[in-house]
Short mmCIF file of C-alpha atoms in Angstrom, two decimals:
data_model
loop_
_atom_site.label_atom_id
_atom_site.label_comp_id
_atom_site.label_asym_id
_atom_site.label_seq_id
_atom_site.Cartn_x
_atom_site.Cartn_y
_atom_site.Cartn_z
CA MET A 1 89.52 121.40 121.88
CA LYS A 2 90.51 118.58 119.58
CA ASN A 3 89.95 115.96 122.29
CA ILE A 4 86.35 117.19 122.75
CA GLN A 5 85.89 116.88 119.01
CA GLN A 6 87.46 113.37 118.91
CA THR A 7 84.99 112.08 121.56
CA SER A 8 82.06 113.14 119.32
CA LEU A 9 83.27 111.51 116.09
CA ILE A 10 80.95 109.03 114.34
CA THR A 11 82.22 105.88 112.55
CA MET A 12 80.70 104.99 109.22
CA THR A 13 81.13 101.76 107.28
CA ILE A 14 80.91 101.26 103.49
CA ASN A 15 81.74 97.87 101.95
CA LYS A 16 83.30 96.83 105.24
CA VAL A 17 85.71 99.81 105.20
CA ASP A 18 85.42 102.00 108.28
CA PHE A 19 86.08 105.73 108.42
CA GLN A 20 85.25 108.65 110.70
CA LEU A 21 83.43 112.02 110.33
CA GLN A 22 82.36 114.79 112.70
CA GLU A 23 78.75 113.99 111.73
CA GLU A 24 76.53 111.70 109.79
CA HIS A 25 76.50 112.00 105.98
CA ASN A 26 74.68 110.33 103.12
CA PHE A 27 77.06 108.37 100.82
CA ASP A 28 74.37 106.32 98.97
CA TRP A 29 75.53 108.03 95.70
CA LEU A 30 78.82 106.10 96.05
CA LYS A 31 77.20 102.69 95.32
CA GLN A 32 76.75 103.41 91.61
CA LEU A 33 80.47 104.09 91.25
CA GLY A 34 81.64 100.71 92.58
CA SER A 35 82.73 98.97 95.79
CA VAL A 36 84.81 101.00 98.24
CA PHE A 37 88.15 99.38 99.09
CA CYS A 38 89.86 102.31 100.97
CA VAL A 39 89.09 105.69 102.45
CA PHE A 40 91.32 108.75 103.09
CA ASP A 41 89.44 110.63 105.85
CA GLN A 42 92.22 112.67 107.53
CA GLN A 43 92.66 115.62 105.14
CA ASP A 44 92.36 119.15 106.45
CA SER A 45 91.11 120.47 103.19
CA GLY A 46 87.46 119.49 103.82
CA ASN A 47 87.62 116.66 101.25
CA ILE A 48 87.27 112.97 101.92
CA SER A 49 88.45 110.54 99.22
CA PHE A 50 87.60 106.92 98.31
CA GLY A 51 89.19 104.14 96.34
CA VAL A 52 86.44 102.35 94.45
CA GLU A 53 86.49 99.29 92.24
CA LYS A 54 83.96 98.30 89.48
CA ASP A 55 84.40 95.74 86.67
CA ASN A 56 87.94 95.10 87.67
CA GLN A 57 88.88 98.69 87.32
CA ARG A 58 89.87 101.01 90.15
CA TYR A 59 88.94 104.70 90.53
CA PHE A 60 89.63 107.57 92.94
CA VAL A 61 86.78 109.69 94.21
CA LYS A 62 87.42 113.07 95.85
CA TYR A 63 84.33 114.50 97.61
CA ALA A 64 83.37 117.66 99.50
CA GLY A 65 80.28 118.33 101.47
CA ALA A 66 80.90 116.09 104.57
CA LYS A 67 82.83 117.13 107.71
CA PRO A 68 86.07 115.09 107.92
CA ILE A 69 87.72 114.68 111.27
CA GLU A 70 90.61 117.09 110.50
CA PHE A 71 88.39 119.84 108.94
CA ASN A 72 87.31 122.92 110.95
CA GLY A 73 85.93 124.94 108.09
CA ASN A 74 82.54 125.22 106.29
CA PRO A 75 81.70 122.35 103.94
CA LYS A 76 80.17 124.84 101.53
CA GLU A 77 83.57 126.47 101.09
CA ALA A 78 85.14 123.01 100.47
CA ILE A 79 82.42 122.39 97.88
CA LYS A 80 83.21 125.72 96.20
CA ARG A 81 86.90 124.94 96.12
CA LEU A 82 86.45 121.46 94.68
CA LYS A 83 84.23 122.73 91.96
CA GLU A 84 86.77 125.46 91.04
CA ALA A 85 89.43 122.70 90.69
CA VAL A 86 87.59 120.99 87.83
CA PRO A 87 88.76 123.32 85.03
CA VAL A 88 92.28 123.13 86.43
CA TYR A 89 92.44 119.43 86.04
CA GLN A 90 90.87 119.71 82.56
CA MET A 91 93.20 122.46 81.36
CA LEU A 92 96.41 120.88 82.78
CA GLU A 93 95.77 117.24 81.68
CA HIS A 94 99.15 115.51 81.42
CA PRO A 95 100.72 112.02 81.53
CA ASN A 96 102.23 112.77 84.98
CA LEU A 97 98.91 113.97 86.47
CA ILE A 98 96.10 111.95 87.86
CA ARG A 99 93.35 111.84 85.17
CA LEU A 100 89.87 113.42 85.86
CA LEU A 101 87.17 111.34 84.23
CA ASN A 102 84.00 112.89 85.56
CA HIS A 103 82.51 115.34 88.13
CA PHE A 104 79.05 115.72 89.41
CA PRO A 105 76.93 117.19 92.27
CA THR A 106 75.30 115.05 94.92
CA GLU A 107 72.47 115.81 97.22
CA ASN A 108 74.78 117.39 99.77
CA GLY A 109 78.06 117.91 97.97
CA TYR A 110 80.27 117.59 94.97
CA ALA A 111 82.48 114.68 93.67
CA LEU A 112 85.39 114.45 91.30
CA PHE A 113 85.87 110.98 89.66
CA PHE A 114 89.50 110.06 88.70
CA GLN A 115 91.22 107.18 87.11
CA TRP A 116 93.08 105.28 89.84
CA ALA A 117 96.86 105.91 89.96
CA GLU A 118 99.06 103.26 91.52
CA GLY A 119 101.44 104.54 94.03
CA GLU A 120 101.96 105.53 97.63
CA CYS A 121 101.80 109.08 98.89
CA LEU A 122 105.18 110.41 100.01
CA HIS A 123 103.55 112.23 102.89
CA SER A 124 101.14 109.63 104.21
CA HIS A 125 100.61 111.40 107.56
CA TRP A 126 97.44 109.28 108.22
CA THR A 127 99.65 106.13 108.56
CA PHE A 128 103.14 107.47 109.34
CA GLY A 129 102.66 110.81 111.10
CA GLY A 130 105.39 112.79 112.83
CA PRO A 131 108.90 111.19 113.03
CA ALA A 132 107.58 107.93 111.67
CA LYS A 133 107.58 109.38 108.18
CA TYR A 134 111.44 109.62 108.38
CA THR A 135 112.27 106.65 110.57
CA ASN A 136 109.78 103.85 109.92
CA PRO A 137 111.12 101.42 107.34
CA LYS A 138 107.57 100.88 105.95
CA SER A 139 106.92 104.65 105.40
CA PRO A 140 106.73 105.52 101.66
CA PHE A 141 109.01 108.55 102.28
CA TYR A 142 111.63 106.46 104.10
CA ARG A 143 111.58 103.86 101.30
CA PHE A 144 111.86 106.49 98.72
CA LYS A 145 114.84 108.06 100.30
CA LYS A 146 116.52 104.62 100.25
CA LEU A 147 116.07 104.26 96.47
CA GLU A 148 119.11 104.60 94.20
CA LEU A 149 119.82 108.11 93.04
CA GLU A 150 118.84 107.43 89.41
CA LYS A 151 115.24 106.53 90.43
CA ARG A 152 114.88 109.64 92.61
CA LEU A 153 116.18 111.84 89.84
CA LYS A 154 113.67 110.28 87.48
CA ALA A 155 110.85 111.16 89.98
CA LEU A 156 112.04 114.68 90.14
CA ASP A 157 112.15 114.90 86.38
CA ALA A 158 108.46 113.89 86.27
CA ILE A 159 107.69 116.64 88.76
CA PHE A 160 109.73 119.27 87.04
CA SER A 161 108.60 118.49 83.53
CA PHE A 162 104.90 118.62 84.50
CA HIS A 163 105.44 122.05 86.14
CA THR A 164 107.30 123.41 83.12
CA TYR A 165 104.10 122.40 81.17
CA ILE A 166 101.77 124.13 83.53
CA GLU A 167 103.93 127.23 83.42
CA SER A 168 103.59 127.19 79.60
CA LYS A 169 99.74 127.19 80.23
CA ASN A 170 100.14 130.35 82.46
CA TYR A 171 99.36 128.44 85.67
CA VAL A 172 101.15 128.61 88.99
CA ALA A 173 101.38 125.71 91.48
CA VAL A 174 99.87 126.33 94.85
CA ASP A 175 99.97 123.85 97.77
CA PHE A 176 102.45 121.50 95.96
CA TYR A 177 104.49 119.48 98.48
CA ASP A 178 105.45 115.81 99.01
CA GLY A 179 101.80 115.03 99.83
CA SER A 180 100.99 115.77 96.25
CA ILE A 181 103.38 112.98 95.02
CA LEU A 182 102.47 109.38 94.46
CA TYR A 183 105.28 106.95 93.84
CA ASP A 184 104.80 103.46 92.38
CA PHE A 185 107.58 101.35 93.89
CA ASN A 186 106.77 98.41 91.54
CA ASN A 187 107.06 100.33 88.26
CA ASP A 188 109.13 103.41 89.40
CA GLU A 189 106.59 105.80 88.16
CA THR A 190 105.61 109.13 89.70
CA THR A 191 102.08 110.76 89.53
CA ILE A 192 101.01 114.15 90.81
CA CYS A 193 97.72 113.66 92.58
CA ASP A 194 96.57 116.93 93.85
CA ILE A 195 96.44 120.24 91.98
CA ASP A 196 93.22 121.55 93.49
CA PHE A 197 94.57 124.93 94.47
CA TYR A 198 96.64 125.72 91.31
CA ARG A 199 95.89 129.14 89.84
CA LYS A 200 96.18 131.34 86.82
CA SER A 201 99.52 133.15 86.85
CA PRO A 202 100.48 135.64 88.13
CA SER A 203 98.65 135.55 91.39
CA ILE A 204 99.06 136.93 94.91
CA ASN A 205 99.20 135.58 98.47
CA ASP A 206 95.49 136.44 99.52
CA ILE A 207 95.66 134.57 102.78
CA GLY A 208 98.84 135.62 104.65
CA GLU A 209 101.17 133.28 106.67
CA ASN A 210 98.60 130.37 106.38
CA PHE A 211 98.78 130.38 102.61
CA TRP A 212 98.31 126.86 101.34
CA GLY A 213 101.41 124.65 101.40
CA ALA A 214 103.85 122.82 103.81
CA ASN A 215 106.39 124.84 105.73
CA ARG A 216 109.18 122.56 104.51
CA SER A 217 108.59 123.63 100.91
CA LYS A 218 106.94 127.12 101.10
CA SER A 219 108.78 130.27 99.88
CA PRO A 220 109.07 133.47 101.93
CA GLU A 221 106.38 135.08 99.90
CA GLU A 222 103.94 132.32 100.78
CA TYR A 223 103.93 133.69 104.37
CA LYS A 224 103.26 137.40 103.44
CA ILE A 225 99.86 138.73 102.37
CA GLY A 226 99.97 140.55 99.08
CA SER A 227 103.13 138.93 97.91
CA PRO A 228 103.34 137.62 94.35
CA ILE A 229 102.74 133.98 93.81
CA ASP A 230 104.29 133.20 90.42
CA SER A 231 106.92 131.19 88.58
CA ILE A 232 109.68 132.62 90.85
CA THR A 233 107.67 131.29 93.73
CA ASN A 234 107.41 127.85 92.10
CA VAL A 235 111.17 127.78 91.54
CA PHE A 236 111.64 127.95 95.27
CA ASN A 237 109.00 125.25 95.82
CA PHE A 238 110.81 122.83 93.46
CA GLY A 239 114.20 123.58 94.88
CA ALA A 240 112.81 122.75 98.29
CA ILE A 241 111.21 119.58 97.02
CA ALA A 242 114.65 118.57 95.53
CA PHE A 243 116.23 119.07 99.04
CA GLY A 244 113.35 116.99 100.48
CA LEU A 245 113.94 114.08 98.06
CA LEU A 246 117.68 114.25 97.63
CA GLY A 247 118.90 116.02 100.67
CA GLY A 248 118.21 116.90 104.35
CA GLU A 249 115.01 118.79 103.63
CA MET A 250 115.26 121.87 105.79
CA ASP A 251 118.92 121.15 106.38
CA ARG A 252 120.30 122.32 103.00
CA SER A 253 123.95 121.42 103.68
CA PHE A 254 125.90 119.69 100.95
CA SER A 255 126.81 116.87 103.40
CA MET A 256 123.11 115.77 103.39
CA TRP A 257 122.86 115.88 99.62
CA ALA A 258 122.83 112.63 97.64
CA ALA A 259 123.58 113.98 94.18
CA ASN A 260 126.44 115.90 92.60
CA GLN A 261 127.78 119.45 93.41
CA GLY A 262 126.28 120.85 90.21
CA LEU A 263 122.69 119.82 91.03
CA TYR A 264 123.21 121.03 94.58
CA GLN A 265 124.12 124.49 93.26
CA VAL A 266 121.00 124.59 91.08
CA ALA A 267 118.80 123.59 93.97
CA LEU A 268 120.50 126.06 96.33
CA ARG A 269 119.96 128.97 93.95
CA ALA A 270 116.31 127.99 93.60
CA VAL A 271 115.69 128.34 97.35
CA GLU A 272 117.26 131.82 97.74
CA ASP A 273 115.13 133.88 100.11
CA GLU A 274 115.59 136.89 97.76
CA ARG A 275 113.44 136.37 94.73
CA SER A 276 115.90 138.26 92.39
CA LYS A 277 118.53 135.65 93.09
CA ARG A 278 116.44 132.63 92.08
CA TYR A 279 115.84 131.42 88.46
CA SER A 280 113.18 133.63 86.92
CA THR A 281 111.04 130.77 85.49
CA VAL A 282 110.49 127.07 86.20
CA ASN A 283 111.72 126.44 82.64
CA ASP A 284 114.99 128.16 83.37
CA PHE A 285 115.39 126.12 86.57
CA TYR A 286 114.63 122.92 84.76
CA ASP A 287 117.09 123.71 81.97
CA ALA A 288 119.77 124.40 84.44
CA TRP A 289 118.94 121.07 86.29
CA LYS A 290 119.00 119.10 83.03
CA SER A 291 122.28 120.68 81.87
CA VAL A 292 124.05 119.42 85.00
#
């Protein structure tokens, strides 16, 4: 089916930057925002994103309303989801989060306008898909895993401190995975770039096994409809992220772990299948992590 779809793709060009969609779409509204220098057109969420530059300032534009090549849903649903993300970015504004500057409707969709955050996505599947993510020396994930331990621990600290903050605001992270992390290799700074699906806590799994998230960092309850999605769920997510950035990802053996035994035990408790065995809050998990 995908091959049939691929043959009917159309290529569009804005400011000499090419990208593909399933059908034509009007992007004239982009001109007022600046000159496009890059496009992210392979997301399955229904969004397409642009890097734009104006007056020597860079910005990031996330847009719903078109039909990106990896999207098989209804653009109206994508528009609805993107609109619902606006108050989430506003409520959870934080130094470690990409900053929302503006949002507005267009003729056929909706756009979120962010300050540009320097960095490379640790799950850049559009450039380093499949095994290349782990084996290509140019892959951001590969390069991150080669960083000295202190720099990787600093990145995790940025992730954990932000999520302790959102917990204090009674929010729960949904669809947080390594694709939500931007790492600036020049300045060793970490930015969280995608919180579109974060929800008020507590919440429940209203989708089932296809609940938002990556299999490598999802908790057992994120596969089961009606299960709670809360701080205990997030504890698992961040334990799994720690294994991804410091260890063997799905292989959670100590031999694959780059840090000390104490941090390993904290991460291991976080990813217990049984919810009652995990830390009860992200704050408790982060406190245990810092104490080691």
